[in-house]
Amino acid sequence: GTPRIFAASRGHTMAHALPEPASMSAPIPWTCPFCPLLCDGFAVAVQAGGALALQGSDCPRATQALQRFAAPPHTASIDGVPATLEAALDAAAARLARSRQPLFAGLGTDIDGARALYPLACALGAITDAAGSDALLHTLRALQDRGQFTTTLAEVRNRADLIVCVGGSPHEALPEVWRRLGIGEALVAQREIAFLGAPADAALAGVPGLTTTSLGAGDDLFDSVALLAAAVAQRRAELPPAIAALAERLRAARYAVLAFETARLPAQGALLVETLNQIVTTLNRTTRAGLLPFGGADGSASVDQVHAWLSGLPLRSRAGPLGLEHEPLRWGAETLLASGDVDALLWVASYGTEPPRPETSVPTVVLGGPGVAAPARGVFIPVATPGIGVAGHLFRTDGVV
């Protein structure tokens, strides 16, 4: 059918049917679903032949994602043989019904997709796990254990005078991040961005009103964060001078933010997040501070939210013989497939930017968007991408929008 683009306006998702143009159409306002920032200041124009062109930004992540929609759409298939949609749905249902312990993974979808998958998972006793959930789990485990003080993109943009990026710059994965945080705008007179455990981001060189510093590059990140926590709490007299100086600036800041990209954190990153929470808690006794985690791309944070409010449990859970169960360490998708503890896989990847599905010999059903390969053995069902072919709702990286 006619390609459609969906745009956000005053908090509502609005559908626009795009005509088949002889040349490039007028740009249509659009919210980009291809990274956790969900930038809503872009536009998309439809070129001759249906190709989509990003307007108002040169974001490489969005540009590359849009290029996939110029190709002809996939068709349904069963074991590599083209099939009707009805036949593929019947084959998928039959293979899942035969399973004694299915796994629903990838989970690259939006709120409505997650709402549809949850009752199916309950009916089959399926375990659920999103692609890239090891990174998502860092903040989840810390939240379960201690709670969190988190902030929003707007609060950082309007108030933060000191941002500490832990473990590296988020700019490579989120090309629009500095613009979204108001860096270079005159919203806050003087700002500093400190990079803990990584060099300073070269993209920030020469930005007016901005100071950048780097400390602990090449050091063990766990040690650096622990030392910073001790310095902020004034628990140690002897500290590396750079750590002590950063702690002083954090205590003096009007609004300090500790930002990190969840995918950059090392194994056992929940321990780092918990220590960062301690730093924020200490600072909030005398000033304002908050955490800003960057993560949850490809709908993973949105699906996690849906599972939490429908069941009371996040991902890596199931409604099984013992009732509702949550196993955050044992029920990772790759672990389950490698150990042979599941006998069927439903893989959902409607954005095409998700990590590739794990190699497995178990019966597989793939719900895939543009750019997602059909399995040679298994059922493939083509699906639309939320924000491109159908309306969609997603949670932004800051979790409240």
Short mmCIF file of C-alpha atoms in Angstrom, two decimals:
data_model
loop_
_atom_site.label_atom_id
_atom_site.label_comp_id
_atom_site.label_asym_id
_atom_site.label_seq_id
_atom_site.Cartn_x
_atom_site.Cartn_y
_atom_site.Cartn_z
CA GLY A 1 0.00 0.00 0.00
CA THR A 2 0.91 3.67 0.18
CA PRO A 3 3.84 4.29 2.54
CA ARG A 4 2.96 6.22 5.68
CA ILE A 5 4.90 8.33 8.14
CA PHE A 6 3.66 9.07 11.64
CA ALA A 7 4.43 12.30 13.44
CA ALA A 8 4.13 13.37 17.07
CA SER A 9 2.27 16.61 17.75
CA ARG A 10 1.36 17.94 21.21
CA GLY A 11 1.87 14.52 22.73
CA HIS A 12 -0.30 12.64 20.23
CA THR A 13 0.85 10.31 17.46
CA MET A 14 -0.71 11.41 14.17
CA ALA A 15 -0.82 9.41 10.96
CA HIS A 16 -0.15 10.89 7.54
CA ALA A 17 -0.71 8.86 4.37
CA LEU A 18 2.01 9.83 1.94
CA PRO A 19 1.18 10.15 -1.75
CA GLU A 20 3.27 8.44 -4.38
CA PRO A 21 5.28 11.50 -5.47
CA ALA A 22 6.71 12.29 -8.87
CA SER A 23 9.51 14.08 -7.02
CA MET A 24 10.44 14.67 -3.38
CA SER A 25 7.43 15.49 -1.18
CA ALA A 26 7.25 18.36 1.27
CA PRO A 27 8.95 17.38 4.56
CA ILE A 28 6.60 15.85 7.14
CA PRO A 29 7.25 16.32 10.90
CA TRP A 30 8.39 13.07 12.43
CA THR A 31 9.57 11.39 15.62
CA CYS A 32 12.57 9.13 14.98
CA PRO A 33 12.27 5.65 16.58
CA PHE A 34 15.82 4.50 15.78
CA CYS A 35 17.61 5.43 19.02
CA PRO A 36 16.52 5.93 22.63
CA LEU A 37 16.52 9.75 22.31
CA LEU A 38 13.33 9.66 20.15
CA CYS A 39 14.18 13.01 18.55
CA ASP A 40 11.00 14.81 17.52
CA GLY A 41 12.49 17.82 15.75
CA PHE A 42 13.22 16.10 12.45
CA ALA A 43 11.20 15.72 9.28
CA VAL A 44 11.09 13.15 6.50
CA ALA A 45 10.55 13.68 2.78
CA VAL A 46 9.43 10.92 0.45
CA GLN A 47 11.50 10.80 -2.72
CA ALA A 48 10.49 9.48 -6.11
CA GLY A 49 10.21 5.71 -5.84
CA GLY A 50 9.33 5.86 -2.15
CA ALA A 51 12.81 6.35 -0.64
CA LEU A 52 12.78 8.28 2.65
CA ALA A 53 15.12 11.26 3.18
CA LEU A 54 15.90 12.75 6.59
CA GLN A 55 15.38 16.52 6.84
CA GLY A 56 16.66 18.88 9.54
CA SER A 57 19.51 16.68 10.75
CA ASP A 58 22.54 14.79 9.48
CA CYS A 59 22.20 12.09 12.16
CA PRO A 60 23.98 9.05 10.65
CA ARG A 61 21.95 6.59 12.71
CA ALA A 62 18.60 7.86 11.44
CA THR A 63 19.90 8.30 7.88
CA GLN A 64 21.17 4.73 7.67
CA ALA A 65 17.98 3.31 9.17
CA LEU A 66 15.77 5.17 6.68
CA GLN A 67 17.76 3.85 3.72
CA ARG A 68 16.47 0.34 4.36
CA PHE A 69 12.91 1.36 3.47
CA ALA A 70 13.80 1.96 -0.18
CA ALA A 71 14.07 -1.77 -0.82
CA PRO A 72 11.00 -3.82 -1.75
CA PRO A 73 9.32 -5.25 1.35
CA HIS A 74 9.92 -8.83 2.40
CA THR A 75 7.26 -11.46 1.85
CA ALA A 76 6.27 -14.17 4.31
CA SER A 77 8.12 -17.46 4.04
CA ILE A 78 8.22 -20.95 5.55
CA ASP A 79 11.63 -22.63 5.61
CA GLY A 80 12.86 -20.23 2.93
CA VAL A 81 9.90 -20.80 0.58
CA PRO A 82 7.58 -17.82 -0.10
CA ALA A 83 4.16 -18.24 1.50
CA THR A 84 0.96 -16.32 2.05
CA LEU A 85 0.63 -14.41 5.30
CA GLU A 86 -2.19 -16.71 6.42
CA ALA A 87 -0.08 -19.84 5.79
CA ALA A 88 2.90 -18.33 7.64
CA LEU A 89 0.73 -17.41 10.63
CA ASP A 90 -0.70 -20.93 10.77
CA ALA A 91 2.78 -22.46 10.57
CA ALA A 92 4.09 -20.13 13.30
CA ALA A 93 1.17 -20.94 15.59
CA ALA A 94 1.65 -24.68 15.06
CA ARG A 95 5.39 -24.58 15.84
CA LEU A 96 4.92 -22.49 18.97
CA ALA A 97 2.03 -24.68 20.16
CA ARG A 98 4.29 -27.78 20.01
CA SER A 99 6.89 -26.13 22.23
CA ARG A 100 7.17 -27.10 25.90
CA GLN A 101 9.38 -24.09 26.77
CA PRO A 102 9.42 -21.29 24.18
CA LEU A 103 11.55 -18.15 24.31
CA PHE A 104 10.29 -14.76 23.15
CA ALA A 105 13.39 -12.67 22.41
CA GLY A 106 14.60 -9.67 20.46
CA LEU A 107 11.35 -7.91 21.34
CA GLY A 108 12.03 -5.01 18.99
CA THR A 109 8.55 -3.53 19.11
CA ASP A 110 6.55 -0.74 20.75
CA ILE A 111 3.93 -0.50 23.49
CA ASP A 112 1.11 -2.02 21.42
CA GLY A 113 3.37 -4.82 20.22
CA ALA A 114 4.41 -5.60 23.79
CA ARG A 115 0.78 -5.58 24.92
CA ALA A 116 0.00 -8.17 22.23
CA LEU A 117 3.01 -10.35 23.02
CA TYR A 118 2.45 -10.50 26.78
CA PRO A 119 -0.81 -12.54 26.80
CA LEU A 120 0.65 -14.85 24.14
CA ALA A 121 3.71 -15.41 26.35
CA CYS A 122 1.43 -16.14 29.30
CA ALA A 123 -0.63 -18.63 27.28
CA LEU A 124 2.51 -20.52 26.19
CA GLY A 125 4.53 -20.13 29.40
CA ALA A 126 7.24 -18.37 27.38
CA ILE A 127 10.33 -16.72 28.85
CA THR A 128 10.81 -13.15 27.60
CA ASP A 129 14.09 -11.35 27.01
CA ALA A 130 14.93 -8.34 24.83
CA ALA A 131 17.96 -7.98 22.57
CA GLY A 132 20.73 -6.13 24.39
CA SER A 133 19.09 -6.75 27.76
CA ASP A 134 22.43 -7.35 29.50
CA ALA A 135 22.93 -3.57 29.26
CA LEU A 136 19.34 -2.89 30.31
CA LEU A 137 19.87 -5.12 33.33
CA HIS A 138 22.61 -2.89 34.79
CA THR A 139 20.15 -0.15 35.72
CA LEU A 140 17.33 -2.59 36.47
CA ARG A 141 19.32 -4.50 39.10
CA ALA A 142 20.43 -1.27 40.77
CA LEU A 143 16.84 0.01 40.77
CA GLN A 144 15.59 -3.25 42.32
CA ASP A 145 18.27 -3.16 45.03
CA ARG A 146 18.48 0.51 46.00
CA GLY A 147 16.18 2.74 43.95
CA GLN A 148 17.36 5.64 41.81
CA PHE A 149 17.38 9.42 41.41
CA THR A 150 16.99 9.89 37.65
CA THR A 151 16.56 13.07 35.65
CA THR A 152 15.24 13.94 32.18
CA LEU A 153 16.68 15.38 28.98
CA ALA A 154 14.76 18.61 29.57
CA GLU A 155 16.03 19.01 33.13
CA VAL A 156 19.62 18.50 32.00
CA ARG A 157 19.13 20.94 29.12
CA ASN A 158 17.62 23.66 31.33
CA ARG A 159 19.52 23.27 34.59
CA ALA A 160 22.67 21.13 34.56
CA ASP A 161 25.92 23.05 35.01
CA LEU A 162 28.11 19.92 35.46
CA ILE A 163 27.69 16.67 33.53
CA VAL A 164 29.96 13.71 34.29
CA CYS A 165 29.99 11.11 31.50
CA VAL A 166 31.02 7.80 33.04
CA GLY A 167 32.83 5.27 30.86
CA GLY A 168 32.86 7.30 27.65
CA SER A 169 30.96 9.72 25.47
CA PRO A 170 27.41 8.77 24.40
CA HIS A 171 27.83 10.79 21.20
CA GLU A 172 28.98 7.91 19.00
CA ALA A 173 25.87 5.81 19.68
CA LEU A 174 23.51 8.80 20.04
CA PRO A 175 24.68 11.39 17.49
CA GLU A 176 22.09 14.02 18.54
CA VAL A 177 22.79 13.76 22.26
CA TRP A 178 24.66 17.06 22.77
CA ARG A 179 22.01 19.01 20.88
CA ARG A 180 19.27 17.36 22.94
CA LEU A 181 21.07 18.37 26.13
CA GLY A 182 21.36 21.99 24.99
CA ILE A 183 25.15 21.99 24.82
CA GLY A 184 26.26 25.17 23.08
CA GLU A 185 23.01 27.01 23.77
CA ALA A 186 22.80 29.88 26.24
CA LEU A 187 20.38 28.08 28.58
CA VAL A 188 23.04 27.69 31.29
CA ALA A 189 25.74 30.36 31.36
CA GLN A 190 28.73 28.12 32.08
CA ARG A 191 28.84 24.36 31.75
CA GLU A 192 31.40 21.66 32.30
CA ILE A 193 31.36 18.12 30.91
CA ALA A 194 33.82 15.79 32.62
CA PHE A 195 34.65 12.36 31.18
CA LEU A 196 35.44 9.77 33.84
CA GLY A 197 37.38 6.76 32.58
CA ALA A 198 37.61 8.05 29.00
CA PRO A 199 39.12 10.87 26.93
CA ALA A 200 37.07 13.99 26.27
CA ASP A 201 34.79 14.00 23.23
CA ALA A 202 36.53 15.82 20.36
CA ALA A 203 33.10 16.83 19.00
CA LEU A 204 32.81 19.31 21.89
CA ALA A 205 35.99 21.24 21.08
CA GLY A 206 35.38 24.96 20.77
CA VAL A 207 31.77 24.95 22.01
CA PRO A 208 31.09 28.40 23.54
CA GLY A 209 30.64 28.48 27.31
CA LEU A 210 31.70 24.84 27.72
CA THR A 211 34.67 23.38 29.59
CA THR A 212 35.63 19.75 29.06
CA THR A 213 37.93 17.67 31.25
CA SER A 214 39.04 14.06 31.27
CA LEU A 215 40.27 11.96 34.15
CA GLY A 216 40.91 8.31 34.80
CA ALA A 217 41.25 7.38 31.12
CA GLY A 218 42.82 3.91 31.08
CA ASP A 219 42.15 3.32 34.79
CA ASP A 220 39.84 0.65 36.15
CA LEU A 221 36.36 2.18 36.00
CA PHE A 222 35.20 0.42 39.18
CA ASP A 223 38.14 1.92 41.08
CA SER A 224 37.56 5.42 39.65
CA VAL A 225 33.86 5.44 40.53
CA ALA A 226 34.52 4.06 44.03
CA LEU A 227 37.16 6.73 44.67
CA LEU A 228 34.79 9.44 43.44
CA ALA A 229 32.05 8.17 45.77
CA ALA A 230 34.49 8.29 48.70
CA ALA A 231 35.63 11.80 47.74
CA VAL A 232 32.06 13.15 47.41
CA ALA A 233 31.15 11.67 50.81
CA GLN A 234 34.46 13.01 52.24
CA ARG A 235 35.32 9.57 53.62
CA ARG A 236 39.01 9.56 52.63
CA ALA A 237 41.72 12.12 53.12
CA GLU A 238 44.19 10.77 50.55
CA LEU A 239 42.77 10.75 47.02
CA PRO A 240 44.11 11.28 43.51
CA PRO A 241 44.10 15.07 42.97
CA ALA A 242 41.92 14.88 39.84
CA ILE A 243 39.27 12.78 41.64
CA ALA A 244 39.31 15.10 44.65
CA ALA A 245 38.94 18.15 42.39
CA LEU A 246 35.98 16.61 40.54
CA ALA A 247 34.30 15.79 43.84
CA GLU A 248 34.67 19.43 44.91
CA ARG A 249 33.08 20.59 41.66
CA LEU A 250 30.21 18.12 42.11
CA ARG A 251 29.50 19.42 45.61
CA ALA A 252 29.63 23.00 44.37
CA ALA A 253 27.44 22.45 41.31
CA ARG A 254 23.89 23.77 41.27
CA TYR A 255 22.66 20.79 39.26
CA ALA A 256 25.06 17.87 38.65
CA VAL A 257 24.28 14.95 36.36
CA LEU A 258 26.02 11.58 36.16
CA ALA A 259 25.39 10.24 32.65
CA PHE A 260 26.34 6.87 31.21
CA GLU A 261 25.55 4.65 28.25
CA THR A 262 24.37 1.31 29.60
CA ALA A 263 25.89 -0.65 26.68
CA ARG A 264 29.35 0.74 27.51
CA LEU A 265 29.40 -0.51 31.09
CA PRO A 266 31.50 -3.62 31.76
CA ALA A 267 30.24 -6.92 33.18
CA GLN A 268 28.68 -6.50 36.62
CA GLY A 269 27.90 -2.91 35.64
CA ALA A 270 25.02 -2.88 38.13
CA LEU A 271 27.66 -2.41 40.83
CA LEU A 272 28.85 0.74 39.06
CA VAL A 273 25.30 2.06 38.74
CA GLU A 274 24.67 1.39 42.43
CA THR A 275 27.78 3.39 43.38
CA LEU A 276 26.71 6.23 41.07
CA ASN A 277 23.38 6.18 42.89
CA GLN A 278 25.22 6.57 46.17
CA ILE A 279 27.05 9.62 44.80
CA VAL A 280 23.78 11.20 43.68
CA THR A 281 22.15 10.44 47.04
CA THR A 282 25.01 12.11 48.89
CA LEU A 283 24.88 15.19 46.65
CA ASN A 284 21.12 15.57 47.01
CA ARG A 285 21.52 16.25 50.74
CA THR A 286 22.99 19.66 49.95
CA THR A 287 22.37 20.40 46.26
CA ARG A 288 20.60 18.91 43.20
CA ALA A 289 21.88 15.88 41.28
CA GLY A 290 20.51 13.07 39.13
CA LEU A 291 21.39 10.05 37.01
CA LEU A 292 20.89 10.03 33.24
CA PRO A 293 21.22 6.50 31.80
CA PHE A 294 21.24 6.19 28.00
CA GLY A 295 19.77 2.89 26.85
CA GLY A 296 16.67 0.94 25.95
CA ALA A 297 16.94 1.18 22.16
CA ASP A 298 14.84 -0.84 19.71
CA GLY A 299 11.86 -0.79 22.05
CA SER A 300 13.57 -2.81 24.81
CA ALA A 301 12.88 -0.25 27.55
CA SER A 302 9.28 0.12 26.36
CA VAL A 303 8.67 -3.65 26.39
CA ASP A 304 10.23 -3.83 29.85
CA GLN A 305 7.82 -1.14 31.07
CA VAL A 306 4.84 -3.02 29.64
CA HIS A 307 5.87 -6.29 31.29
CA ALA A 308 6.37 -4.50 34.59
CA TRP A 309 2.94 -2.88 34.66
CA LEU A 310 1.06 -5.95 33.35
CA SER A 311 2.75 -8.53 35.58
CA GLY A 312 4.66 -6.69 38.29
CA LEU A 313 7.88 -8.19 36.91
CA PRO A 314 10.36 -6.94 34.28
CA LEU A 315 11.80 -8.96 31.40
CA ARG A 316 13.57 -12.30 31.91
CA SER A 317 10.35 -13.53 33.46
CA ARG A 318 7.58 -16.01 32.64
CA ALA A 319 4.13 -17.08 33.75
CA GLY A 320 4.97 -20.76 34.28
CA PRO A 321 3.89 -23.78 36.33
CA LEU A 322 5.03 -22.06 39.53
CA GLY A 323 3.22 -18.83 38.72
CA LEU A 324 5.10 -15.65 37.90
CA GLU A 325 8.88 -16.19 37.96
CA HIS A 326 11.81 -13.78 37.41
CA GLU A 327 15.35 -15.06 36.79
CA PRO A 328 17.51 -12.10 35.66
CA LEU A 329 20.77 -14.09 35.58
CA ARG A 330 19.69 -17.50 34.22
CA TRP A 331 17.12 -16.36 31.67
CA GLY A 332 19.19 -14.38 29.22
CA ALA A 333 18.28 -15.39 25.65
CA GLU A 334 21.76 -16.46 24.56
CA THR A 335 22.28 -18.44 27.77
CA LEU A 336 19.00 -20.28 27.34
CA LEU A 337 19.67 -21.12 23.68
CA ALA A 338 23.24 -22.24 24.35
CA SER A 339 22.18 -24.51 27.22
CA GLY A 340 19.28 -26.08 25.33
CA ASP A 341 16.78 -25.02 27.98
CA VAL A 342 14.28 -23.73 25.38
CA ASP A 343 12.85 -25.58 22.41
CA ALA A 344 11.37 -22.76 20.28
CA LEU A 345 12.23 -19.14 19.55
CA LEU A 346 9.95 -16.24 18.63
CA TRP A 347 12.25 -13.38 17.53
CA VAL A 348 10.73 -9.91 17.11
CA ALA A 349 12.74 -7.25 15.26
CA SER A 350 10.52 -4.60 13.72
CA TYR A 351 13.12 -1.79 13.55
CA GLY A 352 15.92 -3.59 11.74
CA THR A 353 18.50 -1.90 13.98
CA GLU A 354 18.40 -4.62 16.64
CA PRO A 355 21.38 -6.90 17.23
CA PRO A 356 21.24 -9.99 14.98
CA ARG A 357 19.33 -12.96 16.37
CA PRO A 358 21.45 -15.72 17.92
CA GLU A 359 22.27 -18.76 15.83
CA THR A 360 20.12 -21.69 16.95
CA SER A 361 18.75 -25.00 15.69
CA VAL A 362 15.44 -24.77 17.59
CA PRO A 363 12.24 -24.05 15.62
CA THR A 364 12.21 -20.30 14.94
CA VAL A 365 9.55 -17.74 14.11
CA VAL A 366 10.75 -14.27 13.07
CA LEU A 367 8.58 -11.16 13.01
CA GLY A 368 10.87 -8.85 11.05
CA GLY A 369 10.94 -5.35 9.64
CA PRO A 370 13.00 -4.04 6.70
CA GLY A 371 16.59 -5.29 6.74
CA VAL A 372 15.79 -8.32 8.90
CA ALA A 373 16.80 -11.56 7.18
CA ALA A 374 14.33 -14.39 6.88
CA PRO A 375 15.58 -17.66 8.41
CA ALA A 376 16.47 -20.44 6.00
CA ARG A 377 14.75 -22.82 8.40
CA GLY A 378 11.82 -21.25 10.18
CA VAL A 379 8.82 -19.02 9.64
CA PHE A 380 9.21 -15.39 8.60
CA ILE A 381 6.38 -12.87 8.96
CA PRO A 382 7.05 -9.32 7.71
CA VAL A 383 5.91 -6.53 10.04
CA ALA A 384 5.80 -2.74 9.87
CA THR A 385 8.16 -0.47 11.78
CA PRO A 386 6.48 1.71 14.45
CA GLY A 387 6.90 5.30 13.32
CA ILE A 388 7.20 4.38 9.63
CA GLY A 389 4.46 2.02 8.48
CA VAL A 390 2.23 2.12 11.55
CA ALA A 391 1.63 4.50 14.43
CA GLY A 392 3.72 3.76 17.49
CA HIS A 393 4.36 4.62 21.13
CA LEU A 394 7.78 4.29 22.80
CA PHE A 395 9.36 5.33 26.08
CA ARG A 396 12.29 7.70 25.67
CA THR A 397 15.63 6.94 27.33
CA ASP A 398 14.79 9.07 30.39
CA GLY A 399 11.83 6.79 31.10
CA VAL A 400 9.10 9.33 31.82
CA VAL A 401 8.33 10.60 28.29
#
